[in-house]
PDB file of C-alpha atoms in Angstrom:
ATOM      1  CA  UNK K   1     269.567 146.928 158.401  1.00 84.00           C
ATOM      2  CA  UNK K   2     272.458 144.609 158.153  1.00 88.00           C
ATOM      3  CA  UNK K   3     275.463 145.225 155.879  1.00 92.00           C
ATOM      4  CA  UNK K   4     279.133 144.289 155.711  1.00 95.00           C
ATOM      5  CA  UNK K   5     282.071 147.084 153.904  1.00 96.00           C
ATOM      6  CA  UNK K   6     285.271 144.829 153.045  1.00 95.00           C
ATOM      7  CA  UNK K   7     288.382 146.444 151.706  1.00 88.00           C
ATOM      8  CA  UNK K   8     288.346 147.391 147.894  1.00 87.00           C
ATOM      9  CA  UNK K   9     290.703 145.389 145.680  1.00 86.00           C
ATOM     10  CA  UNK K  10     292.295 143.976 144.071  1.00 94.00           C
ATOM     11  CA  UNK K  11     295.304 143.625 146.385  1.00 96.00           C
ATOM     12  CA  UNK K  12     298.156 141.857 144.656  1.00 97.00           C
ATOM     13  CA  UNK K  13     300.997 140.667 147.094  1.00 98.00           C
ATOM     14  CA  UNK K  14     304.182 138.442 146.660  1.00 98.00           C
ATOM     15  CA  UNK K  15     304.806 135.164 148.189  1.00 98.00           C
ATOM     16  CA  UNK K  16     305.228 135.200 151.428  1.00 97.00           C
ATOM     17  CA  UNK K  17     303.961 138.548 152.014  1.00 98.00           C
ATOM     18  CA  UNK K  18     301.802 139.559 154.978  1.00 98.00           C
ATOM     19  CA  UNK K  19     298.110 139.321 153.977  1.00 98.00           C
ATOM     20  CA  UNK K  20     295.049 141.730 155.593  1.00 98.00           C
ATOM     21  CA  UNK K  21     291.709 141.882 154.465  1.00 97.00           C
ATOM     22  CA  UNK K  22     289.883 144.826 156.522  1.00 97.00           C
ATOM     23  CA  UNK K  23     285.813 144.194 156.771  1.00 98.00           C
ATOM     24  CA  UNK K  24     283.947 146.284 159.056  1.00 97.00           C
ATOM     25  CA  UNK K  25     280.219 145.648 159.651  1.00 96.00           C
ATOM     26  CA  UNK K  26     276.384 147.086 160.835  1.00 94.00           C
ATOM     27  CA  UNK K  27     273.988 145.141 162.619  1.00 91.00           C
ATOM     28  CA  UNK K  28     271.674 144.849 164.884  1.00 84.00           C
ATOM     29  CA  UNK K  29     272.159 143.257 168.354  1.00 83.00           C
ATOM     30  CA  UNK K  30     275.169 140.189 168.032  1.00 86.00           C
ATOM     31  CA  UNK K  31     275.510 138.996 164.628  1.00 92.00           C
ATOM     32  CA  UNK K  32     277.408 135.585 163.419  1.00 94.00           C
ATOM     33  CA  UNK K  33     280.572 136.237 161.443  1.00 96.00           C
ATOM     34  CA  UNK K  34     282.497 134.795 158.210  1.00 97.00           C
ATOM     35  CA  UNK K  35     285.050 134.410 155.722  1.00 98.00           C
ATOM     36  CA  UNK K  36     284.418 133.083 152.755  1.00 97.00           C
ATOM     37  CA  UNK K  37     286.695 132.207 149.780  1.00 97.00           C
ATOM     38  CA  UNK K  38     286.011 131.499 146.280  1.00 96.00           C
ATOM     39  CA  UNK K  39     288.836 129.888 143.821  1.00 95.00           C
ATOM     40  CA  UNK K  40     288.376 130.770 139.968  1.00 90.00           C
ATOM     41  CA  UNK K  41     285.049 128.918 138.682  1.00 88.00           C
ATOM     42  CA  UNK K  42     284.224 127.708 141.578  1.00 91.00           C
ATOM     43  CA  UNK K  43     281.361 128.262 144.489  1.00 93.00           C
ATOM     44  CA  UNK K  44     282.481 129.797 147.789  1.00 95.00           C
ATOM     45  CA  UNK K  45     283.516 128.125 150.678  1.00 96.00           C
ATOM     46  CA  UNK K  46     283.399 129.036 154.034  1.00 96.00           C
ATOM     47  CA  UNK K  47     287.026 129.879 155.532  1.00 98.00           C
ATOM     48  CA  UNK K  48     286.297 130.799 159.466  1.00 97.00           C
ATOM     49  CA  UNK K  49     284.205 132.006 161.499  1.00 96.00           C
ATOM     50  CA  UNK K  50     283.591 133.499 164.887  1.00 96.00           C
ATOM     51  CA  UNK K  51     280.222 133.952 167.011  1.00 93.00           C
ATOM     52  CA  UNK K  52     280.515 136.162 169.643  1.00 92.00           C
ATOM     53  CA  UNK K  53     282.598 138.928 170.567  1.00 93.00           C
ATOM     54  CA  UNK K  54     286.638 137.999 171.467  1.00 95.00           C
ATOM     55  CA  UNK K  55     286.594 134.748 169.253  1.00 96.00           C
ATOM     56  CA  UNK K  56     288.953 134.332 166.741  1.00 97.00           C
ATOM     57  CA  UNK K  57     288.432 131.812 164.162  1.00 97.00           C
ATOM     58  CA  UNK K  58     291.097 130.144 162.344  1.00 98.00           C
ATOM     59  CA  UNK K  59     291.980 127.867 159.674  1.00 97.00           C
ATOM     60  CA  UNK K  60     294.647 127.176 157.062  1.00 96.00           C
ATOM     61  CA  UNK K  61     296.864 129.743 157.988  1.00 97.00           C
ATOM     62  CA  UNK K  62     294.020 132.377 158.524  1.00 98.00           C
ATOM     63  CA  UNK K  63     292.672 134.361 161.148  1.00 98.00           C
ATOM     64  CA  UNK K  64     289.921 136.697 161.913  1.00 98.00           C
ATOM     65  CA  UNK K  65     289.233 138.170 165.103  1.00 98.00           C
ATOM     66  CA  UNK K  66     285.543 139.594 166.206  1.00 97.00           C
ATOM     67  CA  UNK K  67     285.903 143.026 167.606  1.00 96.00           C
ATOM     68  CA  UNK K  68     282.424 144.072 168.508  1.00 94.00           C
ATOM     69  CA  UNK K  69     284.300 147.598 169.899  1.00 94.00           C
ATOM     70  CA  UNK K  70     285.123 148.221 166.023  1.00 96.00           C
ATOM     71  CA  UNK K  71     282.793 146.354 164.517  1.00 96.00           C
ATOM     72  CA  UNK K  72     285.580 144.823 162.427  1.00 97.00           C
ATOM     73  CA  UNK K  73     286.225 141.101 161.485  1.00 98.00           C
ATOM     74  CA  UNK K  74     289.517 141.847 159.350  1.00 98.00           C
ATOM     75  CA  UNK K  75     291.111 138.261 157.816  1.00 98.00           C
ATOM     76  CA  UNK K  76     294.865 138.163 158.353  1.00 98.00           C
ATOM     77  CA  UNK K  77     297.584 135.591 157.523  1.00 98.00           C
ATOM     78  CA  UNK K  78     301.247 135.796 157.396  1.00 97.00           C
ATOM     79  CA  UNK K  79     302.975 134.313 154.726  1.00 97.00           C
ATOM     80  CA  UNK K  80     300.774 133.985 151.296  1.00 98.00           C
ATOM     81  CA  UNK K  81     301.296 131.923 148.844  1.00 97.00           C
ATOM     82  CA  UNK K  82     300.568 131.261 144.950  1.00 97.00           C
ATOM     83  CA  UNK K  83     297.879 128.955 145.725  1.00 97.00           C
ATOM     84  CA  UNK K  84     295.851 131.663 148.093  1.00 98.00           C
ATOM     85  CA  UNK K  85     294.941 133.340 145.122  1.00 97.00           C
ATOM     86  CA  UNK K  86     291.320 133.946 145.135  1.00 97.00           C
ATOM     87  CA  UNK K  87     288.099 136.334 146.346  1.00 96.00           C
ATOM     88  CA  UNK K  88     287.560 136.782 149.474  1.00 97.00           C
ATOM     89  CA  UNK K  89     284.454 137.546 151.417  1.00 97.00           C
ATOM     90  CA  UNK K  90     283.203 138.825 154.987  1.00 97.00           C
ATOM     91  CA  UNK K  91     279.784 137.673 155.811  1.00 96.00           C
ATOM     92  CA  UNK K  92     277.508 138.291 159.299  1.00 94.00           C
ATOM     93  CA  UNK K  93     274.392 136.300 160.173  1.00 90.00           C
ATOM     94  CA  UNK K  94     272.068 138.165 162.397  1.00 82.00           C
ATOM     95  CA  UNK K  95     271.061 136.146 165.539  1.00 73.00           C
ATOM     96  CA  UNK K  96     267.831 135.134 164.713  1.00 67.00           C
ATOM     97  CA  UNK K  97     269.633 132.923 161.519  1.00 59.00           C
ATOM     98  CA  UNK K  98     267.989 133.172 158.327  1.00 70.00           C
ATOM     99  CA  UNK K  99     270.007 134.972 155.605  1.00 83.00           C
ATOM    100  CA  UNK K 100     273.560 136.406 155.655  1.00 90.00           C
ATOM    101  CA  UNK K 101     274.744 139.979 154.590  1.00 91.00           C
ATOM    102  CA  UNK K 102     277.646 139.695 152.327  1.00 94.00           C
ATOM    103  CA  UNK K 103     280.303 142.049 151.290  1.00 94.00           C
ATOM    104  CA  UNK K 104     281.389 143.152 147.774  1.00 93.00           C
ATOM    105  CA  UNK K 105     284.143 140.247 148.109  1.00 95.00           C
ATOM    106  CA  UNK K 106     287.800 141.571 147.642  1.00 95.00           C
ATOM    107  CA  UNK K 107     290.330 139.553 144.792  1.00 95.00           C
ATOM    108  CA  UNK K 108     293.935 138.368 146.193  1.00 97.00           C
ATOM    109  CA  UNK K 109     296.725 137.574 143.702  1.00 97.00           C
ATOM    110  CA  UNK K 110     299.926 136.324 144.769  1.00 98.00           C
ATOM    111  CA  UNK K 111     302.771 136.476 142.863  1.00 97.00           C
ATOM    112  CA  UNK K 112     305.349 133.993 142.919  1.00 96.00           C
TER     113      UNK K 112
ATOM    114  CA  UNK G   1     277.996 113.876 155.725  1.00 70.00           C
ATOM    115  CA  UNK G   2     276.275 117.034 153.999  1.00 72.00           C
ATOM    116  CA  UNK G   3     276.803 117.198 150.844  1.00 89.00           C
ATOM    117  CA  UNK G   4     274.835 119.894 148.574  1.00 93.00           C
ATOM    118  CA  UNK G   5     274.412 119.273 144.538  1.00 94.00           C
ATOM    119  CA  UNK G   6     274.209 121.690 141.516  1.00 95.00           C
ATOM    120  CA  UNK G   7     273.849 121.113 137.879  1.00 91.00           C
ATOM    121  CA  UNK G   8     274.733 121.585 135.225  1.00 92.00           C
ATOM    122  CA  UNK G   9     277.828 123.096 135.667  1.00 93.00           C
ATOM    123  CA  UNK G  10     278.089 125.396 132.422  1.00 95.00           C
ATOM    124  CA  UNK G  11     275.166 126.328 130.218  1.00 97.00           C
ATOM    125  CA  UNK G  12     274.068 127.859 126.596  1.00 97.00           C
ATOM    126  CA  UNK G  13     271.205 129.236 126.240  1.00 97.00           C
ATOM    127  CA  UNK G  14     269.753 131.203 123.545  1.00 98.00           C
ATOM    128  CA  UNK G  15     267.865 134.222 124.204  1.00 97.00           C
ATOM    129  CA  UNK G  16     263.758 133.548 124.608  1.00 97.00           C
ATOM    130  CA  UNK G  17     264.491 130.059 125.820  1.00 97.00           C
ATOM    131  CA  UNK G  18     263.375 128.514 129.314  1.00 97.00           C
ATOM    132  CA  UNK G  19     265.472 127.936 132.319  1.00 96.00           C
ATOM    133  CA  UNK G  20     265.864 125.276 134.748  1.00 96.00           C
ATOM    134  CA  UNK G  21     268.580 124.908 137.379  1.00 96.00           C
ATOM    135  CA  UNK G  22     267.964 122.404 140.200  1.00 95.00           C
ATOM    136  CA  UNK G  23     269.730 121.991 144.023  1.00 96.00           C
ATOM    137  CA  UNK G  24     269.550 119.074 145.787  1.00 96.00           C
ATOM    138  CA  UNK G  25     270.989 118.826 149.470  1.00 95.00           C
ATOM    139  CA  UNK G  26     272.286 115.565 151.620  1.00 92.00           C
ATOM    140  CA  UNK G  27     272.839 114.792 155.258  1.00 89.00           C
ATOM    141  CA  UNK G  28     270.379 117.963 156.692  1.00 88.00           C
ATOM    142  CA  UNK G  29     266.784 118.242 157.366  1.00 88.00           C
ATOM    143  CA  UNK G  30     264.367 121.898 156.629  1.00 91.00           C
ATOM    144  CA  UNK G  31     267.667 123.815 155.724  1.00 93.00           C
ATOM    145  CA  UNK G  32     267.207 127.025 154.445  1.00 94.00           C
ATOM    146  CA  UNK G  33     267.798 126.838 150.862  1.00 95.00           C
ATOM    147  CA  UNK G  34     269.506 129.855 148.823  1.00 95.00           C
ATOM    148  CA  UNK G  35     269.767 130.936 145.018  1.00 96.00           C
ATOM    149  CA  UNK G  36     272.359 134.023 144.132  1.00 95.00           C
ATOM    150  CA  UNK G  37     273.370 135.045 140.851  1.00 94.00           C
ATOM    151  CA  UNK G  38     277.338 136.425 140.806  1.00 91.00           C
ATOM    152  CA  UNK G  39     278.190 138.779 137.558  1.00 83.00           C
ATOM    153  CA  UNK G  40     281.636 138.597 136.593  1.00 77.00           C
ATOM    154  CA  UNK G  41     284.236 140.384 138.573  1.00 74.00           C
ATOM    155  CA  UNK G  42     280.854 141.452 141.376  1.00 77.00           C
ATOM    156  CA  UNK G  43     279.909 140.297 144.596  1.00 87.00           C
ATOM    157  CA  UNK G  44     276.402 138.346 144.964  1.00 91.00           C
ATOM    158  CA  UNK G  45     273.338 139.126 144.448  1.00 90.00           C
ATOM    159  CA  UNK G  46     270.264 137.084 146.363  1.00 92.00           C
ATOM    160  CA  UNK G  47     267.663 136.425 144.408  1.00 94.00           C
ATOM    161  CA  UNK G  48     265.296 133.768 146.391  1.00 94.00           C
ATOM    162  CA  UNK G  49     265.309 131.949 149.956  1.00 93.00           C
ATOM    163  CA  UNK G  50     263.296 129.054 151.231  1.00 95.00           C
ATOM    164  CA  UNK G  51     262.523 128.604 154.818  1.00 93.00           C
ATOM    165  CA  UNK G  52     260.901 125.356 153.900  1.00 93.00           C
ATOM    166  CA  UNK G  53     258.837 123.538 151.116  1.00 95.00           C
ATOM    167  CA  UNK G  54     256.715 126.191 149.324  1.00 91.00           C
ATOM    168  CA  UNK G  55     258.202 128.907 151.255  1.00 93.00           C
ATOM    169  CA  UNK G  56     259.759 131.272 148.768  1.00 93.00           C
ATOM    170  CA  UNK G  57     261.094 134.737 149.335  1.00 91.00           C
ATOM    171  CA  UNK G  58     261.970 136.993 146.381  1.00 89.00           C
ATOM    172  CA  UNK G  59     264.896 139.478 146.791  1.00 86.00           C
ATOM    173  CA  UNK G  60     264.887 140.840 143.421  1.00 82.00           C
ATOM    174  CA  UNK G  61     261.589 141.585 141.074  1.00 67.00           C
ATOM    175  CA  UNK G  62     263.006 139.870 137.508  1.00 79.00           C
ATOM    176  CA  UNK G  63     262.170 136.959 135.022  1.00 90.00           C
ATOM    177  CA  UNK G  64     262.930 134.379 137.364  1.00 95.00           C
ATOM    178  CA  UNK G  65     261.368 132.307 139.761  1.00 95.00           C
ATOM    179  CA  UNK G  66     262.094 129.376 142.353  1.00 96.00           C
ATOM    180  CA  UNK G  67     260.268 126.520 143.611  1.00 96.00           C
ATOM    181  CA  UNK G  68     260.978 123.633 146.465  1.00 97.00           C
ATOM    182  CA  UNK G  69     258.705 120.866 145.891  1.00 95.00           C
ATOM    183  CA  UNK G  70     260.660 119.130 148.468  1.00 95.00           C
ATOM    184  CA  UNK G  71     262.420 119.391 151.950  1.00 95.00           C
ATOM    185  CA  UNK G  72     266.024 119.072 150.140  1.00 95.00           C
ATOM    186  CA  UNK G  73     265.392 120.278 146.771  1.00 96.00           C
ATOM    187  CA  UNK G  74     265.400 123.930 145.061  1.00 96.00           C
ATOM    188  CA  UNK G  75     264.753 124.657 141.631  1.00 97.00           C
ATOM    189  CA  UNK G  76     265.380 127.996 139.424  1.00 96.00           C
ATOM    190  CA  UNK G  77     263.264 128.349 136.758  1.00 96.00           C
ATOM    191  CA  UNK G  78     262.687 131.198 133.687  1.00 96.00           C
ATOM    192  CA  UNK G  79     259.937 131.417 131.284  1.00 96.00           C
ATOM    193  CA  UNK G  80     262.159 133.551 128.750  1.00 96.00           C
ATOM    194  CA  UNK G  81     265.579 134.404 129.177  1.00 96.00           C
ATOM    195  CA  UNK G  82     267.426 137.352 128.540  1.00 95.00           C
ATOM    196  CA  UNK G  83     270.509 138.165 127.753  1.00 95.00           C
ATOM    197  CA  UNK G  84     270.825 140.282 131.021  1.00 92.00           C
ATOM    198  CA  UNK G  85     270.507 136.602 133.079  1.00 94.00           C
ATOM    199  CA  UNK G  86     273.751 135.575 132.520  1.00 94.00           C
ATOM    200  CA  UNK G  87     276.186 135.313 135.330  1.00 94.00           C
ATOM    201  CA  UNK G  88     277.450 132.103 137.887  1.00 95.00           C
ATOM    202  CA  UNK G  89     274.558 131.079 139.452  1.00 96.00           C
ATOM    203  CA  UNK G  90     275.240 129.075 143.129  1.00 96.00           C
ATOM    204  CA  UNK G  91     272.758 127.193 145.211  1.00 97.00           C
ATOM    205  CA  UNK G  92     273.713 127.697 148.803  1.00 96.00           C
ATOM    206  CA  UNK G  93     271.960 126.036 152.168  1.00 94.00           C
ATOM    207  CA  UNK G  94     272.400 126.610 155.861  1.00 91.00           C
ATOM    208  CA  UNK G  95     271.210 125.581 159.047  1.00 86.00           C
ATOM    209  CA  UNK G  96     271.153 127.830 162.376  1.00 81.00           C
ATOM    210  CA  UNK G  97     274.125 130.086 162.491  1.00 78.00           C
ATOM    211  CA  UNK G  98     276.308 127.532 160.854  1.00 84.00           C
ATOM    212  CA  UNK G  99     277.120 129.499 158.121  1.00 90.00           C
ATOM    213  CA  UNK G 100     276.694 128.807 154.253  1.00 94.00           C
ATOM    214  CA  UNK G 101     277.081 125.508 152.200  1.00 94.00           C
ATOM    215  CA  UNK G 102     277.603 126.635 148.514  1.00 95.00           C
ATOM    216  CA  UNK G 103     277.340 124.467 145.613  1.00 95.00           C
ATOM    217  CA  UNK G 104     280.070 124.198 142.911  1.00 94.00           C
ATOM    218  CA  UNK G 105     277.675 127.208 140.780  1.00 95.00           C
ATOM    219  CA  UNK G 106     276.134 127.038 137.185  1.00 96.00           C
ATOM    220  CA  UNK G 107     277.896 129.367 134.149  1.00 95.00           C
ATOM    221  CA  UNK G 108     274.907 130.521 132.181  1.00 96.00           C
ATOM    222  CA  UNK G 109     275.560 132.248 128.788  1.00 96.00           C
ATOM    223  CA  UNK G 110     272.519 133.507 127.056  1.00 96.00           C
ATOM    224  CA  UNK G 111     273.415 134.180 123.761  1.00 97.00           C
TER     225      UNK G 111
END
């Protein structure tokens, strides 16, 4: 079956700091992937993605690149800040849809 | 736009008592509809998935259940609760390879 291994945290970085997230996966012929992130008390919300091998999917700062060679979708940025604190989580979607295999979700601090 | 709702947002609930947390979604038609259950400090934990209305897929044998009477609506229910069912509870829906749509999650404390 499916599954997703992300980095163990917590990783605590200062401001400014250079930010990676490794998250290797399984699956079965070419799967969807995703970041997620989820701020204290709230639900998660999806960050990036990228569907097919190559693509790198960016936003706010962030980027995640889909090596299919690896099998590796590992979220970068390069300069945290304060306000990136939160848990982050890798995600693939088989082809076929239907539901997602999640990783254990790894916790960012940033300290000012 | 599409807009997913979840309530209530925090909830107390004393051991024994029933359970009902309700979903609604805007701006999609047939989603797939999603319940997880987060522990503090853990990654999540599926517990049902709809495909459509009446469609309902358990992940995890428990005290809980899930209905969708309707296209856009998904409802977690209990008989009894324990105290083993708290946790952040967050509706989620998605369409095709998308990705997720979470809702803003429910804090249940049985006590």
């Amino acid at each position: 079956g499916n599954s997703v291994t992300q980095m163990e945290g917590p990783v605590t970085l200062s401001e400014e700091a250079f930010l990676t997230i490794n998250c290797t996966y399984t699956a079965t012929g070419y799967p969807s992937l995703f970041w997620y992130v989820q701020y204290p008390g709230e639900g998660l919300q999806l960050l990036l993605k990228a569907t097919k091998a190559d693509d790198k999917g960016s936003n706010k700062g962030f980027e995640a690149t889909y090596r299919k060679e690896t099998t590796s979708f590992h979220l970068e940025k390069g300069s945290v800040q304060v306000s990136d604190s939160a848990v982050y989580f890798c995600a693939l979607e088989g082809p076929n849809a239907g539901k997602s295999t999640f990783g254990d979700g790894t916790t960012l601090t940033v300290k000012p | 736009s599409q807009t997913i709702h979840q309530w209530p947002a925090t909830l107390v609930q004393p051991v024994g008592s029933p359970l009902s947390l309700e979903c609604t979604v805007e701006g999609t038609s047939n989603p797939n509809l999603y319940w997880y259950r987060q522990a503090a400090g853990r990654g999540l934990q599926l517990l049902f998935y709809s495909v459509g209305i009446g469609q309902i897929s358990s992940e995890v044998p428990q005290n809980l259940s899930a209905s969708r009477p309707q296209d856009r609506q998904f409802i977690l229910s209990s008989k009894k609760l324990l105290l083993s069912d708290s946790g952040f509870y967050l509706c989620a829906w998605s369409v095709g390879q998308g990705g997720y749509t979470f809702g803003s999650g429910t804090r249940l404390t049985v006590v």
